Amino acid sequence: MAPVRRPRFAPTFRPRDPRLGPKGLAIGIDIGGTKVAAGVVDAAGRVLRRARRATPGTQPREVERVITELVEELSTAHRIASVGIGAAGWMDLEGGTVLFSPHLVWRNEPLRANLEKLLRRRVHLANDADAAAWAEWRFGAGQRESRLVCITLGTGIGGGMVMSGRLERGRYGVAGEFGHQVIVPGGHRCECGNRGCWEQYASGNALGREARELARANSPVAQELLRAVGGNPERITGAVVTELAQAGDAASMELLEEVGEWLGLGLANLAAALDPGTFVIGGGLCDAGELLLAPARRAFARNLTGRGFRPQARIVRAALGTEAGLIGAADLSRVNFRSDRSLRRGVGGRGVATPAT
């Protein structure tokens, strides 16, 4: 059978359209389960200065204190036009409240109002994966793509979509939580409360868990893993496995391949529902490169509905690395400079984030 050719996309927009916002500097902050990363970002997506802290537990006030410290530190040498926050959690449609965060204890937390009071400046709040997707569409691997889905692999799995130049957030603002689709009914318990979520099989946490289980069994193939952590299986993380796999450890490479296969299966499910032109895969787990993405592509092709008779989305590694979230958060705050509320209802009640033009 002749291969199906992927049609070319003739763009109707330009990622670096100067109408998208002012040229001033913005601070972007990416709040994750383990770290809070911040940077001063210019209008071309370049990070001019960086700072970071460990995520201070799960208490909202402590996280707000760290954000305030980072903004004050980064503002000393630059004149800042706006601040953007990318937070791991579900946002309301107006972008002011964190409805729920599986990895932090935010429950209906009015984070934007709290931070604007502390910082005495305008703050834009976005889901961290949405921010990463926006950054990759604007400046990274997803430029000129009309239907982009971005997957971030870290502590869990985040997701964001940019469709025809719009950040798609769904009817209620919580679209893109791909990591919490149930992919194995009755499977591993997830922090969200369900069992068998995709992120329990295709994330950095999943990779570390599987490696620890192998090491606890004292399997002969896990000896290199145990040596790397001084014989203590509880010290094995996804980052440790990735580093060993890159060095050629067979067991670590096999563990990464299994995670890649789960990744590809989930992407095939998303392709059936969303039909994107490109999947951009980012987050810390992508340090594994083709050790992760090659098995993901194979599993994707094997599980794709209509395979052999339909165009197939590209699966590419993110270009901006772990800084995509803070770059996107900063740029979204700049893009939406004309209004403190950048998220508004679209036609038919569909919630979207749109550039101010």
mmCIF file of C-alpha atoms in Angstrom:
data_model
loop_
_atom_site.group_PDB
_atom_site.id
_atom_site.type_symbol
_atom_site.label_atom_id
_atom_site.label_comp_id
_atom_site.label_asym_id
_atom_site.label_seq_id
_atom_site.Cartn_x
_atom_site.Cartn_y
_atom_site.Cartn_z
ATOM 1 C CA MET A 1 0.000 0.000 0.000
ATOM 2 C CA ALA A 2 1.345 3.404 -0.935
ATOM 3 C CA PRO A 3 2.132 5.600 2.081
ATOM 4 C CA VAL A 4 -0.365 8.320 2.904
ATOM 5 C CA ARG A 5 1.182 11.732 2.449
ATOM 6 C CA ARG A 6 0.652 14.345 5.105
ATOM 7 C CA PRO A 7 -0.865 17.461 3.493
ATOM 8 C CA ARG A 8 1.069 20.682 3.814
ATOM 9 C CA PHE A 9 -0.438 23.440 5.868
ATOM 10 C CA ALA A 10 -0.584 26.880 4.341
ATOM 11 C CA PRO A 11 -0.450 29.163 7.381
ATOM 12 C CA THR A 12 -2.913 32.004 7.724
ATOM 13 C CA PHE A 13 -1.113 33.494 10.718
ATOM 14 C CA ARG A 14 2.425 34.270 11.787
ATOM 15 C CA PRO A 15 3.693 33.162 15.208
ATOM 16 C CA ARG A 16 5.753 36.330 15.643
ATOM 17 C CA ASP A 17 3.093 38.751 14.466
ATOM 18 C CA PRO A 18 4.034 42.046 16.167
ATOM 19 C CA ARG A 19 0.339 42.818 16.728
ATOM 20 C CA LEU A 20 0.243 40.135 19.416
ATOM 21 C CA GLY A 21 1.506 42.445 22.137
ATOM 22 C CA PRO A 22 4.000 45.022 23.341
ATOM 23 C CA LYS A 23 7.746 44.668 23.150
ATOM 24 C CA GLY A 24 8.401 45.064 26.858
ATOM 25 C CA LEU A 25 9.894 42.462 29.156
ATOM 26 C CA ALA A 26 7.733 40.064 31.133
ATOM 27 C CA ILE A 27 8.420 37.665 33.979
ATOM 28 C CA GLY A 28 7.242 34.100 33.510
ATOM 29 C CA ILE A 29 6.898 31.692 36.423
ATOM 30 C CA ASP A 30 6.318 27.966 36.089
ATOM 31 C CA ILE A 31 5.009 26.293 39.258
ATOM 32 C CA GLY A 32 5.524 22.551 39.264
ATOM 33 C CA GLY A 33 5.222 19.778 41.791
ATOM 34 C CA THR A 34 8.922 19.975 42.729
ATOM 35 C CA LYS A 35 10.218 23.370 41.576
ATOM 36 C CA VAL A 36 9.212 26.954 40.886
ATOM 37 C CA ALA A 37 11.160 28.265 37.866
ATOM 38 C CA ALA A 38 11.133 31.908 36.801
ATOM 39 C CA GLY A 39 12.696 34.046 34.107
ATOM 40 C CA VAL A 40 12.722 37.456 32.443
ATOM 41 C CA VAL A 41 11.491 36.922 28.868
ATOM 42 C CA ASP A 42 11.623 39.309 25.929
ATOM 43 C CA ALA A 43 9.139 39.604 23.053
ATOM 44 C CA ALA A 44 11.101 37.076 20.960
ATOM 45 C CA GLY A 45 10.807 34.384 23.639
ATOM 46 C CA ARG A 46 14.405 34.711 24.846
ATOM 47 C CA VAL A 47 15.064 34.186 28.559
ATOM 48 C CA LEU A 48 17.368 36.977 29.711
ATOM 49 C CA ARG A 49 17.658 36.061 33.372
ATOM 50 C CA ARG A 50 16.670 33.039 35.428
ATOM 51 C CA ALA A 51 15.886 32.096 39.017
ATOM 52 C CA ARG A 52 14.354 29.080 40.717
ATOM 53 C CA ARG A 53 13.312 27.663 44.058
ATOM 54 C CA ALA A 54 12.148 24.299 45.327
ATOM 55 C CA THR A 55 8.365 24.132 45.600
ATOM 56 C CA PRO A 56 7.812 24.873 49.303
ATOM 57 C CA GLY A 57 5.502 22.024 50.207
ATOM 58 C CA THR A 58 1.869 22.245 49.200
ATOM 59 C CA GLN A 59 0.539 25.210 51.179
ATOM 60 C CA PRO A 60 -0.816 28.032 48.969
ATOM 61 C CA ARG A 61 0.573 30.868 51.111
ATOM 62 C CA GLU A 62 4.074 29.413 50.986
ATOM 63 C CA VAL A 63 3.921 29.082 47.201
ATOM 64 C CA GLU A 64 2.749 32.706 46.940
ATOM 65 C CA ARG A 65 5.656 33.799 49.153
ATOM 66 C CA VAL A 66 8.172 32.082 46.852
ATOM 67 C CA ILE A 67 6.580 33.648 43.753
ATOM 68 C CA THR A 68 6.828 37.083 45.367
ATOM 69 C CA GLU A 69 10.504 36.522 46.161
ATOM 70 C CA LEU A 70 11.248 35.459 42.587
ATOM 71 C CA VAL A 71 9.472 38.464 41.050
ATOM 72 C CA GLU A 72 11.290 40.853 43.374
ATOM 73 C CA GLU A 73 14.640 39.229 42.572
ATOM 74 C CA LEU A 74 14.130 39.350 38.802
ATOM 75 C CA SER A 75 12.748 42.885 38.815
ATOM 76 C CA THR A 76 15.884 44.431 40.294
ATOM 77 C CA ALA A 77 17.762 44.646 36.983
ATOM 78 C CA HIS A 78 14.877 44.938 34.485
ATOM 79 C CA ARG A 79 11.817 47.053 33.918
ATOM 80 C CA ILE A 80 8.977 44.537 33.847
ATOM 81 C CA ALA A 81 5.729 45.117 31.935
ATOM 82 C CA SER A 82 3.765 42.120 33.228
ATOM 83 C CA VAL A 83 3.952 38.838 35.119
ATOM 84 C CA GLY A 84 2.648 35.498 33.886
ATOM 85 C CA ILE A 85 2.118 32.448 36.079
ATOM 86 C CA GLY A 86 1.893 28.916 34.752
ATOM 87 C CA ALA A 87 0.498 26.693 37.505
ATOM 88 C CA ALA A 88 -0.101 22.963 37.614
ATOM 89 C CA GLY A 89 -3.857 22.819 38.036
ATOM 90 C CA TRP A 90 -7.266 23.389 36.493
ATOM 91 C CA MET A 91 -8.126 27.052 35.985
ATOM 92 C CA ASP A 92 -11.544 28.606 35.805
ATOM 93 C CA LEU A 93 -12.566 30.097 32.479
ATOM 94 C CA GLU A 94 -11.688 33.623 33.593
ATOM 95 C CA GLY A 95 -8.148 32.640 34.535
ATOM 96 C CA GLY A 96 -8.378 33.870 38.127
ATOM 97 C CA THR A 97 -8.933 30.771 40.240
ATOM 98 C CA VAL A 98 -7.148 27.421 40.475
ATOM 99 C CA LEU A 99 -10.110 25.054 40.764
ATOM 100 C CA PHE A 100 -8.065 21.974 41.596
ATOM 101 C CA SER A 101 -4.457 20.807 41.498
ATOM 102 C CA PRO A 102 -3.669 17.082 41.791
ATOM 103 C CA HIS A 103 -0.120 17.742 43.031
ATOM 104 C CA LEU A 104 -0.678 20.853 45.207
ATOM 105 C CA VAL A 105 -3.434 21.590 47.718
ATOM 106 C CA TRP A 106 -5.128 24.331 45.702
ATOM 107 C CA ARG A 107 -8.905 23.994 45.863
ATOM 108 C CA ASN A 108 -10.833 26.976 44.445
ATOM 109 C CA GLU A 109 -7.799 29.126 45.196
ATOM 110 C CA PRO A 110 -8.084 32.784 43.999
ATOM 111 C CA LEU A 111 -4.416 32.767 43.036
ATOM 112 C CA ARG A 112 -4.435 35.698 40.620
ATOM 113 C CA ALA A 113 -6.097 38.104 43.060
ATOM 114 C CA ASN A 114 -3.786 36.985 45.865
ATOM 115 C CA LEU A 115 -0.678 37.535 43.756
ATOM 116 C CA GLU A 116 -1.797 40.893 42.366
ATOM 117 C CA LYS A 117 -2.288 42.085 45.932
ATOM 118 C CA LEU A 118 1.177 40.876 46.956
ATOM 119 C CA LEU A 119 3.015 42.044 43.825
ATOM 120 C CA ARG A 120 1.023 45.243 43.210
ATOM 121 C CA ARG A 121 1.106 44.594 39.476
ATOM 122 C CA ARG A 122 -1.031 42.874 36.867
ATOM 123 C CA VAL A 123 -0.730 39.074 36.781
ATOM 124 C CA HIS A 124 -1.845 36.636 34.094
ATOM 125 C CA LEU A 125 -2.657 33.111 35.333
ATOM 126 C CA ALA A 126 -2.600 30.056 33.069
ATOM 127 C CA ASN A 127 -2.340 26.313 33.331
ATOM 128 C CA ASP A 128 1.346 25.394 33.050
ATOM 129 C CA ALA A 129 0.805 22.989 30.156
ATOM 130 C CA ASP A 130 -1.277 25.593 28.289
ATOM 131 C CA ALA A 131 1.606 28.021 28.759
ATOM 132 C CA ALA A 132 4.078 25.472 27.389
ATOM 133 C CA ALA A 133 1.865 24.777 24.371
ATOM 134 C CA TRP A 134 1.591 28.493 23.630
ATOM 135 C CA ALA A 135 5.378 28.895 23.848
ATOM 136 C CA GLU A 136 6.048 26.014 21.464
ATOM 137 C CA TRP A 137 3.513 27.385 18.978
ATOM 138 C CA ARG A 138 4.897 30.917 19.191
ATOM 139 C CA PHE A 139 8.623 30.242 19.346
ATOM 140 C CA GLY A 140 9.357 26.517 19.276
ATOM 141 C CA ALA A 141 8.686 23.223 17.525
ATOM 142 C CA GLY A 142 5.031 23.993 16.739
ATOM 143 C CA GLN A 143 5.444 27.172 14.715
ATOM 144 C CA ARG A 144 3.204 27.432 11.631
ATOM 145 C CA GLU A 145 1.027 24.492 12.794
ATOM 146 C CA SER A 146 -2.730 25.049 12.565
ATOM 147 C CA ARG A 147 -3.677 22.285 15.036
ATOM 148 C CA LEU A 148 -1.079 21.738 17.718
ATOM 149 C CA VAL A 149 -1.270 19.465 20.758
ATOM 150 C CA CYS A 150 1.501 19.794 23.308
ATOM 151 C CA ILE A 151 2.166 17.099 25.906
ATOM 152 C CA THR A 152 4.429 17.815 28.884
ATOM 153 C CA LEU A 153 5.947 14.835 30.665
ATOM 154 C CA GLY A 154 7.179 15.532 34.169
ATOM 155 C CA THR A 155 5.805 14.668 37.596
ATOM 156 C CA GLY A 156 2.598 13.891 35.719
ATOM 157 C CA ILE A 157 1.305 14.596 32.210
ATOM 158 C CA GLY A 158 0.047 17.999 31.176
ATOM 159 C CA GLY A 159 -1.539 18.995 27.903
ATOM 160 C CA GLY A 160 -2.367 22.078 25.908
ATOM 161 C CA MET A 161 -3.860 22.849 22.501
ATOM 162 C CA VAL A 162 -3.398 25.743 20.115
ATOM 163 C CA MET A 163 -6.005 25.580 17.371
ATOM 164 C CA SER A 164 -5.959 28.094 14.508
ATOM 165 C CA GLY A 165 -3.943 30.518 16.602
ATOM 166 C CA ARG A 166 -6.121 30.192 19.715
ATOM 167 C CA LEU A 167 -5.289 28.578 23.017
ATOM 168 C CA GLU A 168 -8.163 26.116 23.331
ATOM 169 C CA ARG A 169 -9.401 25.657 26.904
ATOM 170 C CA GLY A 170 -12.811 24.069 26.461
ATOM 171 C CA ARG A 171 -16.251 25.144 27.650
ATOM 172 C CA TYR A 172 -15.321 25.453 31.329
ATOM 173 C CA GLY A 173 -11.608 26.199 31.031
ATOM 174 C CA VAL A 174 -10.295 22.752 31.972
ATOM 175 C CA ALA A 175 -9.573 21.190 28.563
ATOM 176 C CA GLY A 176 -6.208 19.557 27.998
ATOM 177 C CA GLU A 177 -6.029 17.420 31.156
ATOM 178 C CA PHE A 178 -4.942 14.506 29.004
ATOM 179 C CA GLY A 179 -2.908 12.927 31.776
ATOM 180 C CA HIS A 180 -6.111 12.124 33.614
ATOM 181 C CA GLN A 181 -7.828 10.179 30.894
ATOM 182 C CA VAL A 182 -8.374 6.664 32.269
ATOM 183 C CA ILE A 183 -6.324 4.379 30.096
ATOM 184 C CA VAL A 184 -6.247 1.278 32.364
ATOM 185 C CA PRO A 185 -9.559 0.836 34.261
ATOM 186 C CA GLY A 186 -8.786 -0.226 37.832
ATOM 187 C CA GLY A 187 -5.088 0.509 37.363
ATOM 188 C CA HIS A 188 -2.652 2.464 39.514
ATOM 189 C CA ARG A 189 -4.198 4.995 41.885
ATOM 190 C CA CYS A 190 -3.747 8.599 40.724
ATOM 191 C CA GLU A 191 -3.502 11.786 42.818
ATOM 192 C CA CYS A 192 -6.655 13.035 41.072
ATOM 193 C CA GLY A 193 -8.678 10.287 42.796
ATOM 194 C CA ASN A 194 -9.194 7.961 39.851
ATOM 195 C CA ARG A 195 -7.384 4.770 38.930
ATOM 196 C CA GLY A 196 -5.503 4.013 35.740
ATOM 197 C CA CYS A 197 -4.856 7.566 34.529
ATOM 198 C CA TRP A 198 -2.468 7.916 31.596
ATOM 199 C CA GLU A 199 0.096 9.792 33.690
ATOM 200 C CA GLN A 200 0.438 6.744 35.930
ATOM 201 C CA TYR A 201 2.014 4.923 32.972
ATOM 202 C CA ALA A 202 3.746 7.539 30.808
ATOM 203 C CA SER A 203 5.315 10.150 33.106
ATOM 204 C CA GLY A 204 8.530 10.713 35.009
ATOM 205 C CA ASN A 205 6.843 9.467 38.174
ATOM 206 C CA ALA A 206 5.714 6.310 36.387
ATOM 207 C CA LEU A 207 9.239 5.654 35.129
ATOM 208 C CA GLY A 208 10.689 6.043 38.626
ATOM 209 C CA ARG A 209 7.992 3.845 40.185
ATOM 210 C CA GLU A 210 8.595 0.992 37.754
ATOM 211 C CA ALA A 211 12.355 1.208 38.261
ATOM 212 C CA ARG A 212 11.994 1.161 42.046
ATOM 213 C CA GLU A 213 9.760 -1.891 41.829
ATOM 214 C CA LEU A 214 12.367 -3.667 39.721
ATOM 215 C CA ALA A 215 15.142 -2.718 42.145
ATOM 216 C CA ARG A 216 13.173 -3.782 45.238
ATOM 217 C CA ALA A 217 12.860 -7.245 43.710
ATOM 218 C CA ASN A 218 16.676 -7.268 43.579
ATOM 219 C CA SER A 219 16.479 -8.303 39.950
ATOM 220 C CA PRO A 220 19.871 -9.033 38.418
ATOM 221 C CA VAL A 221 19.071 -6.580 35.613
ATOM 222 C CA ALA A 222 18.616 -3.778 38.172
ATOM 223 C CA GLN A 223 22.110 -3.873 39.636
ATOM 224 C CA GLU A 224 23.264 -0.782 37.746
ATOM 225 C CA LEU A 225 20.236 1.110 39.011
ATOM 226 C CA LEU A 226 21.023 0.097 42.584
ATOM 227 C CA ARG A 227 24.683 1.035 42.254
ATOM 228 C CA ALA A 228 23.687 4.497 41.013
ATOM 229 C CA VAL A 229 21.717 5.186 44.222
ATOM 230 C CA GLY A 230 23.988 3.550 46.766
ATOM 231 C CA GLY A 231 21.825 0.443 47.060
ATOM 232 C CA ASN A 232 18.696 2.322 48.191
ATOM 233 C CA PRO A 233 15.818 1.649 45.752
ATOM 234 C CA GLU A 234 13.766 4.530 47.206
ATOM 235 C CA ARG A 235 16.261 7.028 45.762
ATOM 236 C CA ILE A 236 15.583 5.946 42.180
ATOM 237 C CA THR A 237 13.784 8.621 40.153
ATOM 238 C CA GLY A 238 12.823 9.006 36.540
ATOM 239 C CA ALA A 239 15.824 11.300 36.068
ATOM 240 C CA VAL A 240 18.181 8.584 37.375
ATOM 241 C CA VAL A 241 16.703 6.043 34.970
ATOM 242 C CA THR A 242 16.979 8.479 32.055
ATOM 243 C CA GLU A 243 20.630 9.210 32.804
ATOM 244 C CA LEU A 244 21.499 5.525 32.997
ATOM 245 C CA ALA A 245 19.582 4.779 29.797
ATOM 246 C CA GLN A 246 21.552 7.468 27.984
ATOM 247 C CA ALA A 247 24.731 5.800 29.281
ATOM 248 C CA GLY A 248 23.610 2.489 27.781
ATOM 249 C CA ASP A 249 22.166 0.568 30.749
ATOM 250 C CA ALA A 250 19.942 -2.099 29.218
ATOM 251 C CA ALA A 251 17.366 -2.240 32.028
ATOM 252 C CA SER A 252 16.924 1.526 32.049
ATOM 253 C CA MET A 253 16.538 1.572 28.272
ATOM 254 C CA GLU A 254 13.866 -1.114 28.530
ATOM 255 C CA LEU A 255 12.001 0.840 31.204
ATOM 256 C CA LEU A 256 12.048 3.947 29.006
ATOM 257 C CA GLU A 257 10.810 1.936 26.048
ATOM 258 C CA GLU A 258 7.814 0.731 28.076
ATOM 259 C CA VAL A 259 6.958 4.293 29.067
ATOM 260 C CA GLY A 260 7.340 5.325 25.422
ATOM 261 C CA GLU A 261 4.872 2.649 24.359
ATOM 262 C CA TRP A 262 2.306 3.948 26.861
ATOM 263 C CA LEU A 263 2.953 7.439 25.555
ATOM 264 C CA GLY A 264 2.302 6.361 21.972
ATOM 265 C CA LEU A 265 -0.923 4.582 22.917
ATOM 266 C CA GLY A 266 -2.266 7.699 24.610
ATOM 267 C CA LEU A 267 -1.289 9.867 21.655
ATOM 268 C CA ALA A 268 -3.177 7.540 19.311
ATOM 269 C CA ASN A 269 -6.287 8.016 21.456
ATOM 270 C CA LEU A 270 -5.860 11.792 21.300
ATOM 271 C CA ALA A 271 -5.386 11.666 17.517
ATOM 272 C CA ALA A 272 -8.694 9.832 17.191
ATOM 273 C CA ALA A 273 -10.447 12.601 19.121
ATOM 274 C CA LEU A 274 -8.572 15.757 18.071
ATOM 275 C CA ASP A 275 -6.827 15.011 14.752
ATOM 276 C CA PRO A 276 -3.881 17.400 15.260
ATOM 277 C CA GLY A 277 -1.167 18.006 12.705
ATOM 278 C CA THR A 278 1.629 17.883 15.266
ATOM 279 C CA PHE A 279 2.199 16.523 18.742
ATOM 280 C CA VAL A 280 4.957 18.403 20.547
ATOM 281 C CA ILE A 281 6.356 16.391 23.459
ATOM 282 C CA GLY A 282 8.056 18.384 26.210
ATOM 283 C CA GLY A 283 8.851 18.276 29.907
ATOM 284 C CA GLY A 284 11.777 16.879 31.845
ATOM 285 C CA LEU A 285 11.268 13.292 30.691
ATOM 286 C CA CYS A 286 12.067 14.380 27.138
ATOM 287 C CA ASP A 287 15.734 14.553 28.111
ATOM 288 C CA ALA A 288 15.632 10.891 27.053
ATOM 289 C CA GLY A 289 15.164 12.014 23.421
ATOM 290 C CA GLU A 290 14.718 9.206 20.925
ATOM 291 C CA LEU A 291 15.008 6.558 23.650
ATOM 292 C CA LEU A 292 11.487 7.699 24.557
ATOM 293 C CA LEU A 293 10.118 9.118 21.307
ATOM 294 C CA ALA A 294 11.081 6.283 18.955
ATOM 295 C CA PRO A 295 9.002 3.644 20.809
ATOM 296 C CA ALA A 296 6.245 6.240 21.206
ATOM 297 C CA ARG A 297 6.078 6.735 17.431
ATOM 298 C CA ARG A 298 5.971 2.982 16.854
ATOM 299 C CA ALA A 299 3.162 2.485 19.366
ATOM 300 C CA PHE A 300 1.315 5.483 17.940
ATOM 301 C CA ALA A 301 1.439 4.066 14.406
ATOM 302 C CA ARG A 302 0.404 0.633 15.662
ATOM 303 C CA ASN A 303 -2.646 1.898 17.579
ATOM 304 C CA LEU A 304 -3.797 4.782 15.371
ATOM 305 C CA THR A 305 -7.375 4.355 14.220
ATOM 306 C CA GLY A 306 -7.641 4.249 10.428
ATOM 307 C CA ARG A 307 -3.898 3.608 10.164
ATOM 308 C CA GLY A 308 -2.699 3.298 6.598
ATOM 309 C CA PHE A 309 -5.657 5.259 5.262
ATOM 310 C CA ARG A 310 -5.245 8.668 6.906
ATOM 311 C CA PRO A 311 -2.611 11.367 7.287
ATOM 312 C CA GLN A 312 -0.543 10.821 10.416
ATOM 313 C CA ALA A 313 0.418 13.542 12.877
ATOM 314 C CA ARG A 314 4.055 14.295 13.485
ATOM 315 C CA ILE A 315 5.473 13.543 16.941
ATOM 316 C CA VAL A 316 8.360 15.882 17.678
ATOM 317 C CA ARG A 317 10.402 16.873 20.678
ATOM 318 C CA ALA A 318 9.755 20.295 22.165
ATOM 319 C CA ALA A 319 12.315 22.924 21.182
ATOM 320 C CA LEU A 320 12.212 25.039 24.333
ATOM 321 C CA GLY A 321 12.942 22.328 26.874
ATOM 322 C CA THR A 322 11.895 22.737 30.470
ATOM 323 C CA GLU A 323 11.650 26.530 30.051
ATOM 324 C CA ALA A 324 8.620 26.359 27.756
ATOM 325 C CA GLY A 325 6.193 26.893 30.643
ATOM 326 C CA LEU A 326 7.779 30.072 31.931
ATOM 327 C CA ILE A 327 8.316 31.433 28.401
ATOM 328 C CA GLY A 328 4.679 30.798 27.533
ATOM 329 C CA ALA A 329 3.401 32.276 30.789
ATOM 330 C CA ALA A 330 5.432 35.439 30.206
ATOM 331 C CA ASP A 331 4.307 35.739 26.596
ATOM 332 C CA LEU A 332 0.644 35.183 27.451
ATOM 333 C CA SER A 333 0.840 37.991 30.005
ATOM 334 C CA ARG A 334 2.322 40.226 27.304
ATOM 335 C CA VAL A 335 -0.099 39.153 24.566
ATOM 336 C CA ASN A 336 -3.072 39.941 26.769
ATOM 337 C CA PHE A 337 -1.742 43.319 27.846
ATOM 338 C CA ARG A 338 -4.936 45.206 26.943
ATOM 339 C CA SER A 339 -7.036 43.456 29.547
ATOM 340 C CA ASP A 340 -6.508 42.009 32.998
ATOM 341 C CA ARG A 341 -8.889 39.257 31.936
ATOM 342 C CA SER A 342 -7.408 37.528 28.892
ATOM 343 C CA LEU A 343 -9.769 34.543 28.873
ATOM 344 C CA ARG A 344 -13.198 35.231 27.499
ATOM 345 C CA ARG A 345 -16.107 33.268 26.093
ATOM 346 C CA GLY A 346 -16.082 32.506 22.400
ATOM 347 C CA VAL A 347 -18.981 31.886 20.049
ATOM 348 C CA GLY A 348 -21.322 29.207 21.370
ATOM 349 C CA GLY A 349 -19.903 29.359 24.875
ATOM 350 C CA ARG A 350 -16.559 27.740 24.041
ATOM 351 C CA GLY A 351 -13.848 29.041 26.325
ATOM 352 C CA VAL A 352 -10.728 30.180 24.506
ATOM 353 C CA ALA A 353 -7.727 32.338 25.158
ATOM 354 C CA THR A 354 -7.223 34.675 22.245
ATOM 355 C CA PRO A 355 -4.445 37.137 21.413
ATOM 356 C CA ALA A 356 -5.241 40.787 21.912
ATOM 357 C CA THR A 357 -4.922 42.448 18.521
#
